[in-house]
Amino acid sequence: MSTAAPVKIAVTGAAGQIGYSLLFRIASGAVLGDTPVELRLLEITPALKALEGVVMELDDCAFRTLAGVEIGDDPKKVFEGANLAMLVGAMPRKAGMERGDLLSANGAIFTQQGRALNDVAADDIKVLVTGNPANTNALIAMTNAPDIPNERFNALTRLDHNRALSQLAAKVGRPVTAIQHMTIWGNHSATQYPDLFNTLVDGQSAAELVNDQEWLEQTFIPTVAKRGAAIIEARGLSSAASAANATIEHMRDWVGGTPEGDWVSMAVPSDGSYGVPEGLISSFPCTVTDGKYEIVQGLEINEFSRAKIDASVAELEDERKAVTELGLI
Ligand code: NAD
Ligand code: LMR
């Protein structure tokens, strides 16, 4: 085992479904490899007993990279000194709901947690929001943490990215490893835009290889954008293992870097790139070097893509307006 000091990783909603998949993988090195980690687990008071059971199971794995676990219901204690935070804890939507319906139910969680992170997290804190509506919850947390640089707040669209990779791989009959430069633009919602015009399959344009605009519009985009609802319909519960996997992959790449020659989708505060209004937390193609992401510049956005990106960004603007009216930012 490494002699490095443990990295403190805070996870909220730790006794929930996603938490149950997430914690064991973090503890076994999926985010930071051999670097020891200390888990800081936040739950609401009634869920602390269940969380104690999860901690017993973590103990029973005897993970070599798990240096300690602390649990609690007070974000100011649990986030103390945290280097990485995965904000998962929030109500999931049920069948028939859109993620935006969760705005008022979940938004308040992120004002409190943003403030607590602002006050007690480590100077190098990176915050990834998975709890829905993820983009706008990240905006709320960011706005309530004025001392933390904005670019340390991301939201999760890696699950959408992975869904798009696997749908495209199935269509072209190639493994996911043949695909590069996938991009999800916009919101983690039904308006998101998975862009095949900039995607490559074995170096060839995915849109040209597929050459089927009807499949793109009628099958690919809706399948990816509505996958969350399809899983709720089938499982009676929202995606959990795949969401935990995506949360891990996003954080792993944000800390450790993206693969040479490729990029990933990350919802990050817009700097105005591609006409997305500054400050909205919107999904972009990003590369990461030395723990800092950059939005990939200079991609061609055709008329079809422009309209799709604009529609998703308009939804993000509506959500920003709604949480402003709710007094959350
Ligand atoms: P879940 O209901 O199983 O677990 C949520 C947990 O959060 C519960 O244990 C609950 O007690 C806890 N919680 C609630 N309020 C809290 C607070 N203030 N502080 C700390 N913990 C709190 O839900 P889940 O299936 O694990 O999903 C969690 C969230 O992730 C949902 O909002 C869901 O919609 C979202 N999600 C996002 C993505 C994505 O791609 N961005 C994918 C899947 C799920
Ligand atoms: C998902 O995409 O699976 C999650 O955001 C859950 C949901 O509500 O769709």
Short mmCIF file of C-alpha atoms and ligand atoms in Angstrom, two decimals:
data_model
loop_
_atom_site.label_atom_id
_atom_site.label_comp_id
_atom_site.label_asym_id
_atom_site.label_seq_id
_atom_site.Cartn_x
_atom_site.Cartn_y
_atom_site.Cartn_z
CA MET A 1 0.00 0.00 0.00
CA SER A 2 1.11 3.55 -0.78
CA THR A 3 2.49 5.69 2.05
CA ALA A 4 0.68 8.82 0.72
CA ALA A 5 -1.75 10.57 3.10
CA PRO A 6 -5.32 9.40 2.51
CA VAL A 7 -7.46 11.47 0.17
CA LYS A 8 -10.72 12.38 1.85
CA ILE A 9 -13.69 11.55 -0.36
CA ALA A 10 -17.12 12.73 0.77
CA VAL A 11 -20.21 10.93 -0.55
CA THR A 12 -23.73 12.08 0.20
CA GLY A 13 -26.76 9.82 0.07
CA ALA A 14 -24.35 7.07 1.01
CA ALA A 15 -27.04 4.65 2.21
CA GLY A 16 -28.97 4.92 -1.06
CA GLN A 17 -28.95 2.72 -4.15
CA ILE A 18 -26.13 4.49 -5.95
CA GLY A 19 -24.14 4.67 -2.74
CA TYR A 20 -24.30 0.91 -2.39
CA SER A 21 -22.52 0.48 -5.73
CA LEU A 22 -20.27 3.49 -5.43
CA LEU A 23 -18.63 3.09 -2.04
CA PHE A 24 -17.16 -0.35 -2.57
CA ARG A 25 -15.56 0.65 -5.85
CA ILE A 26 -14.09 3.87 -4.44
CA ALA A 27 -12.76 1.93 -1.47
CA SER A 28 -11.13 -0.66 -3.74
CA GLY A 29 -9.22 1.92 -5.78
CA ALA A 30 -11.44 2.60 -8.81
CA VAL A 31 -11.00 6.37 -8.51
CA LEU A 32 -7.47 6.81 -7.17
CA GLY A 33 -5.71 3.49 -7.73
CA ASP A 34 -3.30 2.65 -4.91
CA THR A 35 -3.72 5.99 -3.12
CA PRO A 36 -5.43 5.36 0.23
CA VAL A 37 -8.83 6.96 0.67
CA GLU A 38 -10.82 8.03 3.71
CA LEU A 39 -14.57 7.94 3.14
CA ARG A 40 -16.73 10.70 4.65
CA LEU A 41 -20.33 9.59 4.34
CA LEU A 42 -23.30 11.92 4.75
CA GLU A 43 -26.88 10.80 5.24
CA ILE A 44 -30.07 12.14 6.73
CA THR A 45 -30.58 11.09 10.35
CA PRO A 46 -33.15 8.31 9.72
CA ALA A 47 -30.79 6.61 7.25
CA LEU A 48 -27.77 6.53 9.57
CA LYS A 49 -28.60 3.08 10.92
CA ALA A 50 -28.73 1.62 7.43
CA LEU A 51 -25.47 3.41 6.68
CA GLU A 52 -23.88 1.75 9.70
CA GLY A 53 -24.73 -1.58 8.06
CA VAL A 54 -23.02 -0.47 4.84
CA VAL A 55 -19.94 0.50 6.83
CA MET A 56 -19.93 -2.97 8.44
CA GLU A 57 -19.81 -4.41 4.93
CA LEU A 58 -17.02 -2.05 3.94
CA ASP A 59 -15.09 -3.27 6.97
CA ASP A 60 -15.75 -6.84 5.95
CA CYS A 61 -14.08 -6.28 2.59
CA ALA A 62 -10.76 -5.41 4.30
CA PHE A 63 -9.86 -3.15 1.37
CA ARG A 64 -6.15 -2.36 1.37
CA THR A 65 -6.77 1.17 0.07
CA LEU A 66 -9.46 2.11 2.61
CA ALA A 67 -7.80 4.12 5.37
CA GLY A 68 -10.93 5.04 7.33
CA VAL A 69 -14.67 5.75 7.23
CA GLU A 70 -16.59 8.46 9.04
CA ILE A 71 -20.34 8.88 8.87
CA GLY A 72 -22.73 11.58 10.00
CA ASP A 73 -25.74 13.78 9.30
CA ASP A 74 -24.01 17.16 9.64
CA PRO A 75 -22.40 18.34 6.39
CA LYS A 76 -20.12 20.72 8.28
CA LYS A 77 -18.54 17.79 10.10
CA VAL A 78 -18.61 15.24 7.29
CA PHE A 79 -17.13 17.60 4.66
CA GLU A 80 -14.30 18.78 6.97
CA GLY A 81 -11.07 18.63 4.95
CA ALA A 82 -12.71 16.81 2.01
CA ASN A 83 -10.62 16.76 -1.17
CA LEU A 84 -13.29 15.22 -3.40
CA ALA A 85 -17.06 15.32 -2.96
CA MET A 86 -19.64 13.24 -4.78
CA LEU A 87 -23.06 14.73 -4.11
CA VAL A 88 -25.44 11.88 -4.80
CA GLY A 89 -27.99 12.29 -2.00
CA ALA A 90 -31.31 13.51 -3.39
CA MET A 91 -34.71 12.09 -4.16
CA PRO A 92 -34.81 10.09 -7.42
CA ARG A 93 -37.70 10.65 -9.80
CA LYS A 94 -40.49 8.11 -10.12
CA ALA A 95 -42.24 6.88 -13.26
CA GLY A 96 -43.95 9.72 -15.12
CA MET A 97 -41.81 12.51 -13.64
CA GLU A 98 -39.24 14.61 -15.50
CA ARG A 99 -36.01 15.37 -13.66
CA GLY A 100 -36.94 19.06 -13.55
CA ASP A 101 -39.90 18.10 -11.32
CA LEU A 102 -37.34 17.50 -8.57
CA LEU A 103 -36.06 21.07 -8.56
CA SER A 104 -37.82 22.34 -5.48
CA ALA A 105 -37.68 18.99 -3.64
CA ASN A 106 -33.92 18.61 -4.05
CA GLY A 107 -32.67 22.15 -4.60
CA ALA A 108 -32.57 23.07 -0.91
CA ILE A 109 -30.19 20.19 -0.17
CA PHE A 110 -27.59 21.83 -2.38
CA THR A 111 -27.73 25.28 -0.79
CA GLN A 112 -26.86 23.76 2.58
CA GLN A 113 -24.19 21.46 1.18
CA GLY A 114 -22.66 24.22 -0.97
CA ARG A 115 -22.31 26.43 2.12
CA ALA A 116 -20.82 23.63 4.17
CA LEU A 117 -18.27 22.79 1.47
CA ASN A 118 -17.40 26.47 1.23
CA ASP A 119 -16.67 26.57 4.95
CA VAL A 120 -14.89 23.32 5.69
CA ALA A 121 -13.65 21.50 2.56
CA ALA A 122 -9.94 21.33 1.65
CA ASP A 123 -8.53 24.02 -0.64
CA ASP A 124 -8.25 21.56 -3.55
CA ILE A 125 -11.88 20.37 -3.30
CA LYS A 126 -13.52 19.06 -6.46
CA VAL A 127 -17.31 18.60 -6.34
CA LEU A 128 -19.28 16.33 -8.66
CA VAL A 129 -23.09 16.40 -8.50
CA THR A 130 -25.00 13.24 -9.44
CA GLY A 131 -28.28 13.93 -7.57
CA ASN A 132 -30.97 15.21 -9.92
CA PRO A 133 -31.57 17.63 -11.52
CA ALA A 134 -27.79 17.37 -11.52
CA ASN A 135 -26.79 20.41 -13.61
CA THR A 136 -28.93 22.87 -11.70
CA ASN A 137 -28.15 21.31 -8.33
CA ALA A 138 -24.47 21.87 -9.15
CA LEU A 139 -25.30 25.49 -10.03
CA ILE A 140 -27.00 25.87 -6.63
CA ALA A 141 -24.06 24.37 -4.74
CA MET A 142 -21.56 26.48 -6.71
CA THR A 143 -23.47 29.70 -6.11
CA ASN A 144 -23.65 28.97 -2.39
CA ALA A 145 -19.89 28.38 -2.19
CA PRO A 146 -18.42 31.73 -3.21
CA ASP A 147 -14.92 30.96 -1.91
CA ILE A 148 -14.50 27.82 -4.02
CA PRO A 149 -13.54 28.47 -7.67
CA ASN A 150 -16.52 27.83 -9.95
CA GLU A 151 -14.64 25.32 -12.07
CA ARG A 152 -14.49 22.94 -9.10
CA PHE A 153 -18.23 22.23 -9.53
CA ASN A 154 -19.22 19.68 -12.15
CA ALA A 155 -22.36 17.68 -12.83
CA LEU A 156 -22.63 14.17 -14.21
CA THR A 157 -23.35 13.53 -17.88
CA ARG A 158 -20.88 10.66 -18.14
CA LEU A 159 -23.73 8.18 -17.83
CA ASP A 160 -25.33 9.71 -20.92
CA HIS A 161 -21.92 9.61 -22.64
CA ASN A 162 -21.54 5.92 -21.84
CA ARG A 163 -25.09 5.19 -22.97
CA ALA A 164 -24.36 6.92 -26.28
CA LEU A 165 -21.13 4.94 -26.73
CA SER A 166 -22.88 1.64 -26.26
CA GLN A 167 -25.86 2.48 -28.50
CA LEU A 168 -23.52 3.58 -31.29
CA ALA A 169 -21.26 0.55 -30.85
CA ALA A 170 -24.27 -1.74 -31.24
CA LYS A 171 -25.44 0.11 -34.35
CA VAL A 172 -22.09 -0.05 -36.17
CA GLY A 173 -21.13 -3.50 -34.87
CA ARG A 174 -17.85 -2.30 -33.41
CA PRO A 175 -16.61 -2.40 -29.80
CA VAL A 176 -16.90 0.75 -27.69
CA THR A 177 -13.10 0.98 -27.80
CA ALA A 178 -13.34 1.84 -31.52
CA ILE A 179 -15.25 5.04 -30.68
CA GLN A 180 -13.66 8.39 -29.86
CA HIS A 181 -14.82 11.98 -29.48
CA MET A 182 -18.34 11.26 -28.27
CA THR A 183 -20.02 14.37 -26.87
CA ILE A 184 -23.15 14.98 -24.83
CA TRP A 185 -24.17 18.65 -24.93
CA GLY A 186 -26.49 20.47 -22.54
CA ASN A 187 -28.58 19.19 -19.68
CA HIS A 188 -28.77 15.73 -18.10
CA SER A 189 -32.40 15.51 -19.18
CA ALA A 190 -34.55 14.47 -22.11
CA THR A 191 -33.31 17.55 -24.02
CA GLN A 192 -29.65 16.49 -23.93
CA TYR A 193 -27.93 16.21 -27.29
CA PRO A 194 -25.63 13.27 -28.03
CA ASP A 195 -23.61 14.49 -31.04
CA LEU A 196 -22.51 11.96 -33.65
CA PHE A 197 -21.26 14.60 -36.10
CA ASN A 198 -18.03 15.02 -34.15
CA THR A 199 -17.75 11.37 -33.10
CA LEU A 200 -15.28 9.00 -34.75
CA VAL A 201 -15.48 5.23 -35.23
CA ASP A 202 -12.04 3.87 -36.06
CA GLY A 203 -11.15 7.38 -37.18
CA GLN A 204 -14.15 7.76 -39.49
CA SER A 205 -17.05 10.16 -38.91
CA ALA A 206 -19.77 8.28 -37.01
CA ALA A 207 -22.53 10.30 -38.71
CA GLU A 208 -21.15 9.42 -42.15
CA LEU A 209 -20.63 5.78 -41.24
CA VAL A 210 -24.17 5.43 -39.93
CA ASN A 211 -25.53 7.58 -42.77
CA ASP A 212 -29.08 7.31 -41.47
CA GLN A 213 -30.57 10.61 -40.26
CA GLU A 214 -33.84 8.88 -39.40
CA TRP A 215 -32.07 6.45 -37.03
CA LEU A 216 -30.14 9.35 -35.55
CA GLU A 217 -33.26 11.43 -34.89
CA GLN A 218 -35.88 8.77 -34.21
CA THR A 219 -33.84 6.09 -32.45
CA PHE A 220 -30.37 7.11 -31.27
CA ILE A 221 -31.06 10.50 -29.68
CA PRO A 222 -34.31 9.51 -27.92
CA THR A 223 -32.89 6.17 -26.74
CA VAL A 224 -29.94 7.90 -25.08
CA ALA A 225 -31.92 10.89 -23.78
CA LYS A 226 -34.77 8.79 -22.37
CA ARG A 227 -32.72 5.87 -21.09
CA GLY A 228 -33.17 6.94 -17.48
CA ALA A 229 -36.95 6.75 -17.84
CA ALA A 230 -36.72 3.37 -19.63
CA ILE A 231 -34.73 1.98 -16.70
CA ILE A 232 -37.22 3.34 -14.16
CA GLU A 233 -40.00 1.73 -16.18
CA ALA A 234 -38.22 -1.64 -16.32
CA ARG A 235 -36.68 -1.79 -12.84
CA GLY A 236 -39.20 0.24 -10.89
CA LEU A 237 -36.14 2.12 -9.60
CA SER A 238 -33.76 4.56 -11.24
CA SER A 239 -30.39 3.47 -12.59
CA ALA A 240 -27.89 2.83 -9.83
CA ALA A 241 -24.90 0.64 -10.75
CA SER A 242 -24.42 2.43 -14.08
CA ALA A 243 -24.81 5.82 -12.37
CA ALA A 244 -22.22 4.84 -9.76
CA ASN A 245 -19.89 3.66 -12.53
CA ALA A 246 -20.26 6.96 -14.39
CA THR A 247 -19.68 8.95 -11.20
CA ILE A 248 -16.46 7.01 -10.64
CA GLU A 249 -15.29 7.45 -14.23
CA HIS A 250 -15.95 11.20 -14.18
CA MET A 251 -14.05 11.71 -10.92
CA ARG A 252 -11.23 9.33 -11.92
CA ASP A 253 -10.68 11.26 -15.16
CA TRP A 254 -11.04 14.68 -13.50
CA VAL A 255 -8.26 13.74 -11.08
CA GLY A 256 -6.12 11.51 -13.26
CA GLY A 257 -6.65 12.90 -16.78
CA THR A 258 -8.46 11.86 -19.94
CA PRO A 259 -6.95 9.36 -22.39
CA GLU A 260 -4.53 10.75 -24.97
CA GLY A 261 -6.37 11.77 -28.15
CA ASP A 262 -9.87 11.43 -26.72
CA TRP A 263 -12.26 13.52 -24.67
CA VAL A 264 -15.19 12.89 -22.33
CA SER A 265 -18.48 14.65 -21.60
CA MET A 266 -18.54 16.71 -18.41
CA ALA A 267 -21.14 19.23 -17.29
CA VAL A 268 -19.04 22.23 -16.27
CA PRO A 269 -19.70 25.94 -15.70
CA SER A 270 -19.86 27.51 -19.13
CA ASP A 271 -17.25 30.12 -20.01
CA GLY A 272 -19.39 31.12 -23.00
CA SER A 273 -17.94 28.42 -25.28
CA TYR A 274 -20.21 27.35 -28.15
CA GLY A 275 -22.66 30.14 -27.31
CA VAL A 276 -23.71 28.59 -23.98
CA PRO A 277 -24.41 31.47 -21.56
CA GLU A 278 -21.68 31.91 -19.00
CA GLY A 279 -22.23 30.28 -15.62
CA LEU A 280 -24.76 27.63 -16.67
CA ILE A 281 -23.54 24.15 -15.85
CA SER A 282 -23.84 22.50 -19.22
CA SER A 283 -22.29 19.40 -20.75
CA PHE A 284 -19.33 19.91 -23.08
CA PRO A 285 -16.56 17.81 -24.59
CA CYS A 286 -13.67 18.12 -22.12
CA THR A 287 -10.10 16.99 -21.75
CA VAL A 288 -8.32 16.89 -18.40
CA THR A 289 -4.63 17.41 -17.70
CA ASP A 290 -3.05 17.74 -14.24
CA GLY A 291 -6.46 17.77 -12.55
CA LYS A 292 -7.81 20.68 -14.64
CA TYR A 293 -10.39 20.27 -17.36
CA GLU A 294 -10.58 22.28 -20.56
CA ILE A 295 -13.53 22.54 -22.90
CA VAL A 296 -12.49 21.26 -26.34
CA GLN A 297 -12.58 24.23 -28.69
CA GLY A 298 -13.16 24.65 -32.40
CA LEU A 299 -15.62 21.83 -33.10
CA GLU A 300 -17.92 22.30 -36.04
CA ILE A 301 -21.54 22.70 -35.00
CA ASN A 302 -23.92 22.17 -37.92
CA GLU A 303 -27.43 23.60 -38.10
CA PHE A 304 -29.04 20.45 -36.70
CA SER A 305 -26.65 20.31 -33.76
CA ARG A 306 -27.03 24.06 -33.11
CA ALA A 307 -30.80 23.75 -32.70
CA LYS A 308 -30.47 20.75 -30.39
CA ILE A 309 -27.83 22.42 -28.20
CA ASP A 310 -29.86 25.62 -28.03
CA ALA A 311 -32.98 23.72 -26.91
CA SER A 312 -31.16 22.00 -24.06
CA VAL A 313 -29.43 25.20 -23.00
CA ALA A 314 -32.81 27.00 -23.00
CA GLU A 315 -34.04 24.38 -20.54
CA LEU A 316 -31.02 25.04 -18.32
CA GLU A 317 -31.81 28.75 -18.43
CA ASP A 318 -35.40 28.00 -17.38
CA GLU A 319 -34.13 25.90 -14.49
CA ARG A 320 -31.78 28.71 -13.44
CA LYS A 321 -34.72 31.10 -13.49
CA ALA A 322 -36.85 28.69 -11.42
CA VAL A 323 -34.21 28.25 -8.70
CA THR A 324 -33.59 31.98 -8.65
CA GLU A 325 -37.32 32.48 -8.01
CA LEU A 326 -37.17 29.82 -5.28
CA GLY A 327 -34.42 31.86 -3.62
CA LEU A 328 -31.89 29.01 -3.92
CA ILE A 329 -29.26 31.04 -5.77
P1 NAD B 1 -31.93 6.68 -3.26
O1 NAD B 1 -33.25 7.22 -2.86
O2 NAD B 1 -31.72 5.21 -3.28
O3 NAD B 1 -30.80 7.29 -2.32
C1 NAD B 1 -30.72 8.64 -2.04
C2 NAD B 1 -30.14 8.77 -0.65
O4 NAD B 1 -29.94 10.16 -0.41
C3 NAD B 1 -31.09 8.25 0.44
O5 NAD B 1 -30.41 7.28 1.23
C4 NAD B 1 -31.45 9.50 1.24
O6 NAD B 1 -31.61 9.23 2.62
C5 NAD B 1 -30.23 10.37 0.95
N1 NAD B 1 -30.45 11.80 1.18
C6 NAD B 1 -31.58 12.52 0.97
N2 NAD B 1 -31.40 13.79 1.36
C7 NAD B 1 -30.12 13.89 1.79
C8 NAD B 1 -29.35 14.95 2.33
N3 NAD B 1 -29.85 16.16 2.50
N4 NAD B 1 -28.08 14.68 2.67
C9 NAD B 1 -27.56 13.46 2.54
N5 NAD B 1 -28.25 12.41 2.04
C10 NAD B 1 -29.51 12.63 1.68
O7 NAD B 1 -31.56 7.35 -4.66
P2 NAD B 1 -30.44 6.90 -5.69
O8 NAD B 1 -31.05 5.93 -6.63
O9 NAD B 1 -29.19 6.54 -4.98
O10 NAD B 1 -30.29 8.26 -6.52
C11 NAD B 1 -29.73 9.42 -5.94
C12 NAD B 1 -29.88 10.60 -6.89
O11 NAD B 1 -29.08 10.40 -8.06
C13 NAD B 1 -31.29 10.84 -7.39
O12 NAD B 1 -31.54 12.23 -7.42
C14 NAD B 1 -31.26 10.28 -8.79
O13 NAD B 1 -32.23 10.85 -9.63
C15 NAD B 1 -29.87 10.69 -9.20
N6 NAD B 1 -29.31 10.00 -10.37
C16 NAD B 1 -28.55 10.77 -11.21
C17 NAD B 1 -27.96 10.19 -12.32
C18 NAD B 1 -27.12 10.99 -13.26
O14 NAD B 1 -26.70 10.46 -14.30
N7 NAD B 1 -26.84 12.26 -13.00
C19 NAD B 1 -28.16 8.82 -12.57
C20 NAD B 1 -28.93 8.09 -11.68
C21 NAD B 1 -29.51 8.69 -10.57
C1 LMR B 2 -30.70 8.42 -15.14
O1 LMR B 2 -30.41 9.05 -16.16
O2 LMR B 2 -30.76 7.18 -15.13
C2 LMR B 2 -30.97 9.17 -13.86
O3 LMR B 2 -30.84 10.55 -14.04
C3 LMR B 2 -32.25 8.80 -13.23
C4 LMR B 2 -33.43 9.41 -13.94
O4 LMR B 2 -34.25 10.04 -13.28
O5 LMR B 2 -33.49 9.27 -15.16
#
